[in-house]
Short mmCIF file of C-alpha atoms and ligand atoms in Angstrom, two decimals:
data_model
loop_
_atom_site.label_atom_id
_atom_site.label_comp_id
_atom_site.label_asym_id
_atom_site.label_seq_id
_atom_site.Cartn_x
_atom_site.Cartn_y
_atom_site.Cartn_z
CA MET A 1 109.10 100.72 112.36
CA ALA A 2 106.30 102.33 114.49
CA VAL A 3 102.56 100.97 114.10
CA ALA A 4 99.44 103.01 115.03
CA SER A 5 97.11 101.70 117.28
CA ARG A 6 94.03 100.86 115.95
CA LEU A 7 92.47 103.75 118.27
CA ASP A 8 95.12 105.92 116.36
CA THR A 9 94.74 104.83 112.91
CA GLY A 10 90.98 105.97 113.65
CA ARG A 11 91.96 109.79 115.06
CA ALA A 12 93.96 109.82 111.58
CA PHE A 13 91.47 108.99 109.65
CA ALA A 14 88.91 110.83 111.38
CA LYS A 15 91.15 114.22 112.14
CA VAL A 16 93.29 113.94 109.13
CA LEU A 17 92.02 112.39 105.95
CA LEU A 18 88.32 112.40 106.07
CA PRO A 19 87.88 115.96 106.64
CA THR A 20 90.23 116.57 103.70
CA LEU A 21 88.26 114.28 101.51
CA ALA A 22 84.97 116.14 102.82
CA LYS A 23 86.21 119.76 101.76
CA GLY A 24 86.43 118.08 98.39
CA VAL A 25 89.82 116.70 96.99
CA ILE A 26 89.10 117.70 92.97
CA VAL A 27 86.79 120.42 93.45
CA ARG A 28 85.74 122.07 96.59
CA ARG A 29 82.49 121.49 98.16
CA ARG A 30 80.78 125.10 99.67
CA SER A 31 78.53 123.76 102.55
CA ALA A 32 81.60 121.39 103.19
CA MET A 33 84.16 124.37 103.70
CA ALA A 34 81.52 126.48 105.42
CA MET A 35 81.80 123.52 107.97
CA ALA A 36 85.33 123.05 108.19
CA GLU A 37 85.57 126.57 108.65
CA TRP A 38 83.21 126.81 111.49
CA THR A 39 84.92 123.80 112.89
CA GLN A 40 88.55 125.17 112.37
CA ALA A 41 89.27 121.61 111.02
CA ASP A 42 92.46 122.21 109.67
CA ALA A 43 93.64 122.83 113.31
CA ALA A 44 92.16 119.59 114.65
CA ALA A 45 94.29 117.68 111.95
CA VAL A 46 97.27 119.60 112.67
CA ASP A 47 96.93 119.03 116.61
CA THR A 48 95.95 115.59 115.93
CA MET A 49 99.33 115.21 113.68
CA THR A 50 101.54 116.49 116.52
CA SER A 51 100.48 114.19 118.94
CA LEU A 52 100.85 111.10 116.97
CA ARG A 53 104.41 112.42 116.33
CA ASP A 54 104.92 112.95 120.13
CA ARG A 55 103.73 109.53 120.55
CA TYR A 56 105.28 107.71 117.94
CA GLY A 57 108.70 109.29 116.94
CA PRO A 58 109.46 111.23 113.36
CA GLU A 59 109.64 108.02 111.51
CA PRO A 60 106.74 107.41 109.09
CA LEU A 61 103.59 105.82 110.95
CA ARG A 62 102.17 102.87 109.69
CA LEU A 63 98.28 102.73 110.08
CA ARG A 64 96.15 99.33 110.48
CA VAL A 65 94.44 99.20 107.35
CA THR A 66 93.06 95.98 106.51
CA GLY A 67 95.02 94.93 103.04
CA ARG A 68 97.04 98.01 102.43
CA SER A 69 100.16 99.77 103.38
CA VAL A 70 99.75 103.46 104.34
CA ALA A 71 102.16 105.44 106.46
CA LEU A 72 102.00 109.13 107.60
CA VAL A 73 105.46 111.25 107.02
CA PHE A 74 106.31 113.43 109.92
CA ASP A 75 110.06 114.31 109.31
CA ALA A 76 111.29 117.05 106.72
CA ASP A 77 113.89 114.83 105.10
CA ASP A 78 111.52 111.95 104.63
CA VAL A 79 108.87 114.69 102.56
CA ALA A 80 112.13 115.73 100.46
CA ARG A 81 113.09 111.78 99.84
CA LEU A 82 109.78 111.02 98.69
CA LEU A 83 109.51 114.24 96.24
CA ASP A 84 113.10 113.98 95.13
CA GLY A 85 112.76 109.87 94.50
CA SER A 86 109.57 110.40 92.42
CA PRO A 87 108.13 109.10 89.91
CA GLU A 88 110.86 106.05 90.54
CA PRO A 89 110.45 104.56 93.29
CA PHE A 90 107.94 106.99 94.52
CA ALA A 91 104.96 107.08 92.39
CA LEU A 92 102.79 110.16 91.78
CA ALA A 93 99.96 107.94 90.08
CA THR A 94 98.92 106.21 93.17
CA THR A 95 96.06 104.28 92.93
CA GLU A 96 93.64 106.84 94.56
CA LYS A 97 94.84 109.65 91.89
CA ARG A 98 94.40 107.31 88.97
CA ALA A 99 90.70 106.64 90.30
CA ALA A 100 90.00 109.94 90.45
CA LEU A 101 91.58 111.63 87.80
CA ASN A 102 90.10 109.36 85.23
CA TYR A 103 86.83 110.88 84.92
CA PHE A 104 88.07 114.43 83.38
CA GLN A 105 91.64 113.29 82.43
CA PRO A 106 92.82 109.84 82.04
CA HIS A 107 95.43 111.22 79.56
CA GLY A 108 96.70 113.68 82.01
CA VAL A 109 100.50 113.63 83.30
CA LEU A 110 99.82 112.90 86.69
CA ALA A 111 97.86 109.64 86.59
CA SER A 112 100.68 108.08 83.79
CA ARG A 113 103.41 105.76 84.61
CA GLY A 114 106.70 104.82 83.18
CA GLU A 115 107.72 106.36 79.89
CA GLU A 116 104.42 107.66 78.74
CA ARG A 117 104.65 109.53 81.79
CA GLU A 118 108.07 110.76 81.02
CA ARG A 119 106.84 112.10 77.55
CA ARG A 120 104.11 114.04 79.11
CA ARG A 121 105.92 115.60 81.93
CA ARG A 122 108.38 117.35 79.21
CA PHE A 123 105.37 118.27 77.21
CA ASN A 124 104.08 120.28 80.09
CA GLU A 125 106.89 121.35 81.36
CA LYS A 126 107.58 123.12 77.70
CA ALA A 127 103.75 123.98 77.38
CA LEU A 128 103.74 125.81 80.42
CA ARG A 129 106.35 128.51 80.52
CA PRO A 130 104.82 131.78 80.94
CA GLY A 131 106.87 133.17 78.14
CA ASN A 132 104.57 131.09 76.27
CA VAL A 133 101.35 133.32 76.43
CA ASP A 134 100.74 136.75 76.62
CA VAL A 135 99.29 136.58 80.47
CA GLY A 136 99.94 140.39 81.28
CA SER A 137 97.32 141.82 78.62
CA VAL A 138 94.70 139.30 79.36
CA VAL A 139 94.82 139.37 83.47
CA ARG A 140 94.97 143.47 83.17
CA ASP A 141 92.10 143.63 80.78
CA GLU A 142 90.06 141.54 83.10
CA ALA A 143 91.11 142.93 86.62
CA ASP A 144 90.13 146.59 85.29
CA LEU A 145 86.65 145.23 84.31
CA LEU A 146 86.44 143.47 87.83
CA VAL A 147 87.69 146.99 89.10
CA ARG A 148 85.07 148.88 87.89
CA HIS A 149 82.80 146.72 89.50
CA VAL A 150 83.79 146.51 92.93
CA THR A 151 84.35 150.38 92.52
CA SER A 152 80.47 150.41 91.82
CA THR A 153 79.60 148.09 94.66
CA GLY A 154 81.84 148.77 97.08
CA VAL A 155 83.16 144.98 97.68
CA LEU A 156 84.57 142.21 96.03
CA THR A 157 83.10 138.93 96.69
CA TRP A 158 83.94 135.32 95.67
CA ASP A 159 81.49 135.19 92.97
CA SER A 160 82.32 138.33 91.48
CA PHE A 161 86.47 137.57 91.22
CA ALA A 162 85.64 133.97 90.11
CA GLN A 163 83.61 135.05 87.07
CA THR A 164 86.31 137.28 86.24
CA TRP A 165 89.35 134.58 87.17
CA TRP A 166 87.69 131.73 84.57
CA ARG A 167 87.42 134.46 81.86
CA ALA A 168 90.83 135.13 82.26
CA VAL A 169 91.77 131.49 82.27
CA ARG A 170 89.98 130.51 79.44
CA ARG A 171 91.98 133.69 77.52
CA ILE A 172 95.43 132.09 78.89
CA VAL A 173 94.77 128.49 78.01
CA LEU A 174 92.13 128.77 75.22
CA GLY A 175 92.15 132.12 73.86
CA SER A 176 89.85 135.28 73.59
CA GLY A 177 87.23 133.03 71.58
CA ALA A 178 86.78 130.75 74.59
CA ARG A 179 86.37 133.96 76.98
CA ALA A 180 82.57 133.52 77.55
CA ASP A 181 82.20 130.00 77.14
CA GLU A 182 81.30 129.53 80.72
CA ALA A 183 79.55 125.57 79.79
CA LEU A 184 82.66 124.34 79.18
CA THR A 185 84.40 125.37 82.51
CA ASP A 186 80.85 124.23 84.24
CA GLU A 187 81.04 120.77 82.24
CA LEU A 188 84.43 119.98 83.51
CA LYS A 189 82.92 121.03 87.25
CA VAL A 190 80.44 118.19 86.92
CA LEU A 191 83.06 115.93 85.52
CA ARG A 192 85.42 117.26 88.78
CA GLN A 193 82.41 116.83 91.47
CA ASN A 194 82.28 113.23 90.02
CA ALA A 195 86.10 112.78 90.77
CA ASN A 196 85.36 113.78 94.51
CA TRP A 197 83.73 110.51 94.91
CA ALA A 198 86.38 108.50 92.85
CA PHE A 199 85.80 105.02 93.07
CA LEU A 200 81.87 105.51 93.78
CA HIS A 201 80.45 107.45 91.09
CA PRO A 202 79.25 105.80 87.69
CA ARG A 203 81.15 107.58 84.53
CA ARG A 204 79.54 110.24 82.97
CA HIS A 205 80.08 109.44 79.15
CA GLY A 206 77.87 111.84 77.85
CA VAL A 207 79.44 114.92 79.66
CA ARG A 208 82.52 113.94 79.04
CA GLN A 209 82.31 113.55 75.36
CA ARG A 210 80.35 117.04 75.60
CA PHE A 211 83.13 118.76 77.35
CA GLU A 212 85.75 117.10 74.87
CA ARG A 213 83.92 118.43 71.55
CA ARG A 214 83.98 121.67 73.11
CA LEU A 215 87.45 121.73 74.37
CA ARG A 216 88.70 120.62 70.93
CA ASP A 217 86.71 123.15 68.69
CA HIS A 218 88.82 125.74 70.67
CA LEU A 219 91.98 124.04 70.23
CA GLU A 220 91.40 123.67 66.75
CA ARG A 221 91.63 127.45 66.63
CA GLY A 222 94.76 127.41 68.13
CA GLU A 223 94.81 131.11 68.85
CA THR A 224 98.09 132.94 68.97
CA GLY A 225 98.91 134.42 72.43
CA SER A 226 97.29 131.44 74.52
CA LEU A 227 98.45 128.20 75.16
CA ALA A 228 96.15 126.55 72.37
CA ALA A 229 99.01 127.92 70.12
CA VAL A 230 101.69 125.54 71.69
CA ALA A 231 101.03 122.49 70.07
CA THR A 232 98.92 120.42 68.11
CA PRO A 233 95.08 119.87 69.19
CA ASP A 234 95.85 116.09 69.59
CA GLU A 235 99.00 116.91 71.75
CA LEU A 236 96.72 119.31 74.09
CA VAL A 237 93.70 117.78 74.52
CA GLY A 238 94.77 115.46 77.10
CA GLN A 239 96.65 117.42 79.00
CA VAL A 240 94.49 121.17 79.06
CA PRO A 241 91.60 119.81 81.20
CA HIS A 242 94.20 119.47 83.97
CA TRP A 243 95.36 122.94 83.44
CA LEU A 244 91.80 124.50 83.34
CA PHE A 245 91.30 122.15 86.76
CA ALA A 246 94.21 123.03 88.32
CA PHE A 247 93.88 127.10 87.49
CA ASP A 248 90.73 126.91 89.86
CA ALA A 249 93.25 126.36 92.85
CA ALA A 250 95.01 129.69 91.78
CA GLY A 251 92.06 131.62 92.01
CA ILE A 252 91.17 130.36 95.08
CA VAL A 253 95.04 131.25 96.54
CA THR A 254 94.50 134.69 94.64
CA MET A 255 91.48 135.32 96.86
CA ARG A 256 92.85 133.86 100.04
CA ALA A 257 96.04 136.23 99.44
CA LEU A 258 94.24 139.40 98.91
CA ALA A 259 92.46 138.91 102.37
CA ILE A 260 95.81 138.72 104.09
CA GLY A 261 97.20 141.74 101.94
CA GLY A 262 99.39 139.69 100.31
CA SER A 263 101.64 140.95 97.10
CA GLY A 264 103.42 139.23 94.16
CA ALA A 265 104.65 136.13 93.69
CA ALA A 266 105.47 135.99 97.77
CA GLY A 267 101.99 136.70 98.54
CA VAL A 268 100.49 133.98 96.16
CA LEU A 269 103.18 131.54 97.86
CA GLU A 270 102.06 132.71 101.58
CA SER A 271 98.46 132.10 100.48
CA ALA A 272 99.26 128.51 99.40
CA ARG A 273 101.68 127.99 102.22
CA LEU A 274 98.81 128.72 104.96
CA TRP A 275 95.86 127.04 102.97
CA PRO A 276 97.83 124.83 100.50
CA THR A 277 95.25 123.62 98.10
CA THR A 278 96.76 120.27 97.70
CA PRO A 279 96.77 119.47 101.69
CA VAL A 280 97.77 115.96 100.82
CA ILE A 281 100.74 114.84 98.76
CA LEU A 282 100.37 110.85 98.22
CA ARG A 283 103.41 108.72 96.82
CA GLU A 284 103.25 105.21 96.25
CA SER A 285 106.39 103.12 96.31
CA THR A 286 106.94 100.65 93.39
CA LEU A 287 109.35 98.46 95.20
CA ALA A 288 110.21 97.98 99.28
CA THR A 289 111.77 100.94 100.46
CA ARG A 290 114.01 101.20 104.01
CA TRP A 291 113.04 104.02 106.52
CA HIS A 292 114.98 104.39 109.94
CA GLY A 293 115.97 100.90 109.62
CA THR A 294 112.72 99.23 109.08
CA TRP A 295 111.65 98.26 105.50
CA LEU A 296 108.25 98.96 104.17
CA PRO A 297 106.70 97.00 101.57
CA GLU A 298 106.16 97.54 97.85
CA LYS A 299 103.00 99.56 97.17
CA THR A 300 103.27 101.35 100.35
CA THR A 301 101.06 104.68 100.09
CA PHE A 302 103.11 107.45 101.82
CA VAL A 303 100.81 110.64 102.69
CA VAL A 304 102.52 113.87 103.26
CA PHE A 305 99.70 116.42 105.04
CA THR A 306 101.37 119.62 104.31
CA PRO A 307 99.52 121.88 106.64
CA TYR A 308 101.46 120.03 109.54
CA PHE A 309 104.93 121.08 107.92
CA HIS A 310 103.90 124.40 106.71
CA ARG A 311 102.03 126.09 109.73
CA GLN A 312 105.62 125.27 111.66
CA PHE A 313 106.76 128.55 109.95
CA GLY A 314 103.66 130.13 112.16
CA ASP A 315 100.06 131.66 111.40
CA ALA A 316 100.96 135.26 110.18
CA TYR A 317 101.83 136.12 106.09
CA ARG A 318 105.58 135.80 105.96
CA PRO A 319 106.84 136.64 102.66
CA ASP A 320 110.28 136.46 103.89
CA LEU A 321 110.10 132.61 103.51
CA TRP A 322 110.17 132.92 99.74
CA PRO A 323 112.27 132.04 97.64
CA ASN A 324 112.55 128.71 100.03
CA SER A 325 115.18 126.40 100.78
CA GLU A 326 112.92 124.63 103.32
CA PRO A 327 112.46 120.88 102.47
CA ALA A 328 109.10 120.72 103.55
CA LEU A 329 107.58 124.10 102.77
CA VAL A 330 105.96 122.80 99.65
CA PRO A 331 102.66 124.28 98.31
CA PHE A 332 103.72 123.44 94.60
CA SER A 333 104.95 120.30 95.68
CA GLY A 334 108.81 119.30 94.75
CA GLY A 335 111.34 117.34 93.18
CA PRO A 336 110.97 116.27 89.45
CA GLY A 337 106.95 115.88 90.17
CA VAL A 338 106.84 119.55 91.40
CA CYS A 339 103.75 121.36 89.52
CA PRO A 340 104.87 122.53 85.95
CA GLY A 341 102.51 125.56 86.13
CA ARG A 342 103.94 126.63 89.38
CA ASP A 343 105.92 129.85 87.30
CA LEU A 344 102.68 130.75 85.36
CA VAL A 345 100.49 130.44 88.31
CA LEU A 346 102.94 133.08 89.61
CA VAL A 347 102.97 135.49 87.09
CA SER A 348 99.36 135.25 86.32
CA ALA A 349 98.31 135.12 89.91
CA GLY A 350 100.78 137.57 91.21
CA LEU A 351 99.63 140.14 88.59
CA MET A 352 95.95 139.50 89.64
CA LEU A 353 96.68 140.07 92.88
CA ASP A 354 98.83 143.25 92.56
CA THR A 355 95.98 145.17 90.18
CA LEU A 356 92.90 144.40 92.47
CA ARG A 357 94.78 144.70 95.89
CA GLU A 358 95.41 148.67 95.35
CA HIS A 359 91.32 148.94 95.04
CA LEU A 360 90.54 147.22 97.87
CA ASP A 361 90.87 147.91 101.82
CA VAL A 362 93.10 145.05 102.57
CA PRO A 363 93.72 142.89 104.57
CA VAL A 364 90.72 141.87 106.56
CA LEU A 365 92.62 138.83 108.16
CA ARG A 366 95.19 139.54 110.70
CA PRO A 367 97.27 136.99 112.59
CA PRO A 368 97.05 134.57 114.17
CA LEU A 369 95.68 133.48 110.58
CA PRO A 370 92.73 130.91 110.87
CA ALA A 371 93.95 127.09 109.83
CA THR A 372 91.09 127.15 107.94
CA LEU A 373 89.72 129.50 105.55
CA ASN A 374 86.41 129.46 103.46
CA HIS A 375 87.40 131.18 100.38
CA PHE A 376 83.59 131.20 99.36
CA ALA A 377 82.81 133.26 101.96
CA LEU A 378 85.48 136.13 101.90
CA ARG A 379 83.88 139.61 101.47
CA LEU A 380 86.58 142.27 100.32
CA PRO A 381 85.53 145.93 101.14
CA ALA A 382 86.71 148.40 98.22
CA ALA A 383 89.13 151.00 99.21
CA ARG A 384 87.87 154.07 100.72
CA ARG A 385 88.91 157.05 98.41
C1 HEM B 1 97.93 127.65 93.13
C2 HEM B 1 97.92 127.10 92.19
C3 HEM B 1 98.75 125.31 92.05
C4 HEM B 1 99.13 124.72 93.04
C5 HEM B 1 99.19 125.34 94.57
C6 HEM B 1 99.71 123.70 91.91
C7 HEM B 1 100.40 122.49 93.00
C8 HEM B 1 100.40 121.26 92.63
C9 HEM B 1 101.19 120.26 93.14
C10 HEM B 1 101.05 120.07 94.87
C11 HEM B 1 101.06 119.38 92.31
C12 HEM B 1 101.63 117.71 92.35
C13 HEM B 1 100.44 116.77 92.83
C14 HEM B 1 101.15 115.58 93.29
O1 HEM B 1 102.26 115.56 93.50
O2 HEM B 1 100.10 114.95 93.64
C15 HEM B 1 101.16 119.65 91.24
C16 HEM B 1 100.99 118.73 89.60
C17 HEM B 1 100.62 119.61 88.81
N1 HEM B 1 100.03 120.68 88.25
FE1 HEM B 1 99.97 122.33 89.46
N2 HEM B 1 99.08 123.38 90.93
C18 HEM B 1 98.89 124.93 90.89
C19 HEM B 1 98.22 125.35 89.38
C20 HEM B 1 98.55 124.72 88.40
C21 HEM B 1 98.33 125.28 87.03
C22 HEM B 1 97.63 126.33 86.86
C23 HEM B 1 98.91 124.29 86.06
C24 HEM B 1 98.69 124.45 84.47
C25 HEM B 1 98.50 125.26 83.77
C26 HEM B 1 98.91 123.20 86.83
C27 HEM B 1 99.88 122.00 86.29
C28 HEM B 1 100.13 120.84 86.96
C29 HEM B 1 100.47 119.79 86.61
C30 HEM B 1 100.22 119.20 84.92
C31 HEM B 1 100.48 118.87 87.09
C32 HEM B 1 101.31 117.02 87.49
C33 HEM B 1 102.44 117.01 87.08
C34 HEM B 1 103.35 115.46 87.23
O3 HEM B 1 102.24 114.78 87.30
O4 HEM B 1 104.52 115.58 87.05
N3 HEM B 1 98.87 123.42 88.30
N4 HEM B 1 100.65 120.81 91.29
#
C-alpha cells in the first residue's frame, strides 16, 4: 500500500482538501468562491491529484495523519467499489459528515446508520419521486416572472436567479403558502453557515428551534401538489431540512448550465460534472478492507475527489456523455447511496434551464471551460430581439 510522504500529505491537504473546505462544504462563501476562481483552485487540485497518482500508482494512497487512517482514491474501479459497497462496509455517515449535518438535520438519512438509515433511505426514495409534485407549473410560473425582469433589466444575475429559485423550491417542497417565506430559508442558511465549521462552532439552539417551528407550520398545511403532502409532518420534519439545503446545489448547477448554453437533463448533468457541487465524496469503512493486496484498517476514511475523475472527460460541454456508464462520473454519487433527489432535480432544474435559456444570449463561456467557476459573479445578458 502506498503511503504518502509527509511533504505529499501536506500538498494533498494544501491543494486538494483545504481549498474545498474553504469554499464552504455546506454553504458556499462568496469571498472564498471569488478567490478560488481567481486562483483557479480546482485546476491546482486536479494537477496535484495527477502528480500523486503518477508518483504512487493507482491504489488508494494513505495520507500521514496522526491517529486517523485516511486514503485518497485514484482508480475508477475503486470508486465503484466504494459506492456499490455503501452503506456496508463503506458508510456514508462518516465522522465529519455527522458533525456537520448535526447542526441542521440530525435526523437526516445522510447522518444515520444501520436500520434507522435503511428506513429513512426508503422514505426519501419514495417521497422524492418527481411524479409526487406539480413541478411543471411551479417552475414555469416562477420562470415567467423572472423572464420579465431579465427582459426589462437586460441581464440575469445570480441574485435575481436565486430569489426566483428559492420561491420555486419553497413551493415544490412546502406549497404556495411558503412561497414568500424567505425567513425560513434564511434561518436554514445561518444553520448551514455554522455547519461549515463543523466541529468548532457552538450550536445555535435558538435558531434551530425557530426554524423547526416555522417548518412545522408549513408542513401542517400539507398542501396538495407539494412534497408536504406525501407524508405526515412528524415523518417529514427530520428529512425536509436536507431537501431544502440540497436544492441550493441544484440552483447553482442550473445557473452554471445556463452560462455554458446547456439544455435539459444532460445540461444539468454536464454542469454538475464540470463543477461538482459535492466535490468530495467520503466513505468510512466499517471493517478492515483489502485493496490491491494490502489491508486498510476499519474506520479508514476514503476520499473521492470528483473533479479529478470528471475532468478526465474534458473541459468542454459534452451532453453526449449522458446517460452515462462510466463508474467515476458521479455528480450525484452512485450505488445504493446515490442522491435520491436526482430525478426531481433533473426535472425541476432542467425545466428552469430550458425556460430561461430561450430568453438569454448564451453561452457566455466557451471551451476550455474554467476549472473553478464562481456562480455568484455570473451575468448572463438577455437575448437581443
Ligand atoms: C444538483 C443538485 C444535487 C446534487 C449534485 C446532489 C448530489 C448528491 C450527492 C453527491 C449525494 C451523496 C452524498 C454522499 O455520498 O455523501 C447526495 C445525497 C443526497 N441527496 Fe442529493 N444532490 C442534489 C440535490 C438534491 C435534492 C434537491 C434533494 C432533495 C430534494 C437531495 C436529496 C439527497 C439526500 C436525501 C441524500 C442522502 C442520501 C443517503 O444518505 O442515502 N439532493 N446528493
